[in-house]
């Protein structure tokens, strides 16, 4: 985050942070992380939140946000300066993701998150130097948008069950199959795509490729209408005899399952902290509304029933945030399989917390919470998908259970 901080305004007081008026540093947070949070929060308040509701209503993703975030250094917080990044850590990326979760547009947060959180990490972690220069560098610069292709019509959390095939030919492979629920599909320049090169080997026969979306035979099919995150482009993608050159394979043949699993371990804390951001935004609205809305001669926040709801929100959000920071710190410090367990802890707890908090927020607002004039109904719709993506919360429980009994 050093280069990012050099671009920040001099006044870096962390006013209005969710914890307190005064900054409070808790490991693995540092003063630099809090400074970064303050800068991102100003950016979100000035440039994203005023438009968020309209973007969601129009089902439109503002691609120029990628350019603006690249100018601020936010697309490469965790990547080395050699690739145009900021040389920061995964915790810095978590700060960004939480604040995007608060912006009011789940679609915007999902589109940015897919780009920096799940599509580019496999290229950074497993790509050759040439692949990093061709795909990672322009993605950090905001001139190229990325997508991730794992989920298929018949294979979601069951990654090993994917049916997309990559048939070897001279100089590369020919790709056939389809992917489903692909974020950024309609405006991505390239996709990190997983396919089977030998179905008889099961998960050991999976490989990973970088597929330019402009290749002959790549067809972005119908954009999907969704309950929430409406601003982002989520579509089905078909591959019809798509030629993928040998230089575009990530890792070795058969490395795909390992790359996919490590990618998901790396991304789940990001999804989790995004859920914390959604919950935080709903909570803040409840606090303000609870102090302003008067019933029976007093603000409803003074009613014990409402006060207890808001108190539980604050407690559960703080617990979820701490789990996310812990998982992010463990990834930064190479905790391996233990980090996998904590990533699942964070994703399961934070996503469930977001669903509970946003549901209770609608309850606090009463009838007003059910109408679109107030954003809490949007937060509730956005929270639901967070229990599904990056491995459902039931799958997270499976991962946790196996780690405890193996």
XYZ file of N, CA and C in Angstrom, residues 56 59 225-230 377-378 380-382 384-385:
45
model
N -28.027 -0.309 -10.056
C -28.753 -1.547 -9.793
C -30.103 -1.547 -10.493
N -29.674 -2.121 -14.128
C -28.946 -3.351 -14.468
C -27.765 -3.029 -15.394
N -31.027 -12.586 -15.384
C -31.710 -11.698 -14.443
C -31.634 -12.322 -13.058
N -31.284 -11.505 -12.066
C -31.004 -12.045 -10.741
C -31.806 -11.325 -9.667
N -31.948 -11.977 -8.531
C -32.619 -11.387 -7.385
C -31.880 -10.135 -6.906
N -30.558 -10.209 -6.871
C -29.735 -9.088 -6.413
C -28.513 -8.950 -7.302
N -27.621 -8.058 -6.892
C -26.394 -7.791 -7.672
C -26.740 -7.582 -9.147
N -27.748 -6.752 -9.394
C -28.290 -6.610 -10.742
C -27.396 -5.795 -11.669
N -34.003 -3.188 1.556
C -34.507 -4.352 0.814
C -33.486 -4.813 -0.220
N -32.732 -3.860 -0.792
C -31.688 -4.215 -1.759
C -30.551 -4.960 -1.067
N -30.785 -6.802 1.518
C -31.261 -8.152 1.841
C -31.165 -9.054 0.622
N -31.539 -8.540 -0.561
C -31.451 -9.343 -1.784
C -29.991 -9.652 -2.135
N -29.119 -8.680 -1.904
C -27.707 -8.886 -2.221
C -27.053 -9.887 -1.280
N -28.259 -12.585 0.002
C -28.595 -13.992 -0.206
C -27.551 -14.722 -1.034
N -27.093 -14.084 -2.120
C -26.162 -14.777 -3.015
C -24.821 -15.039 -2.329
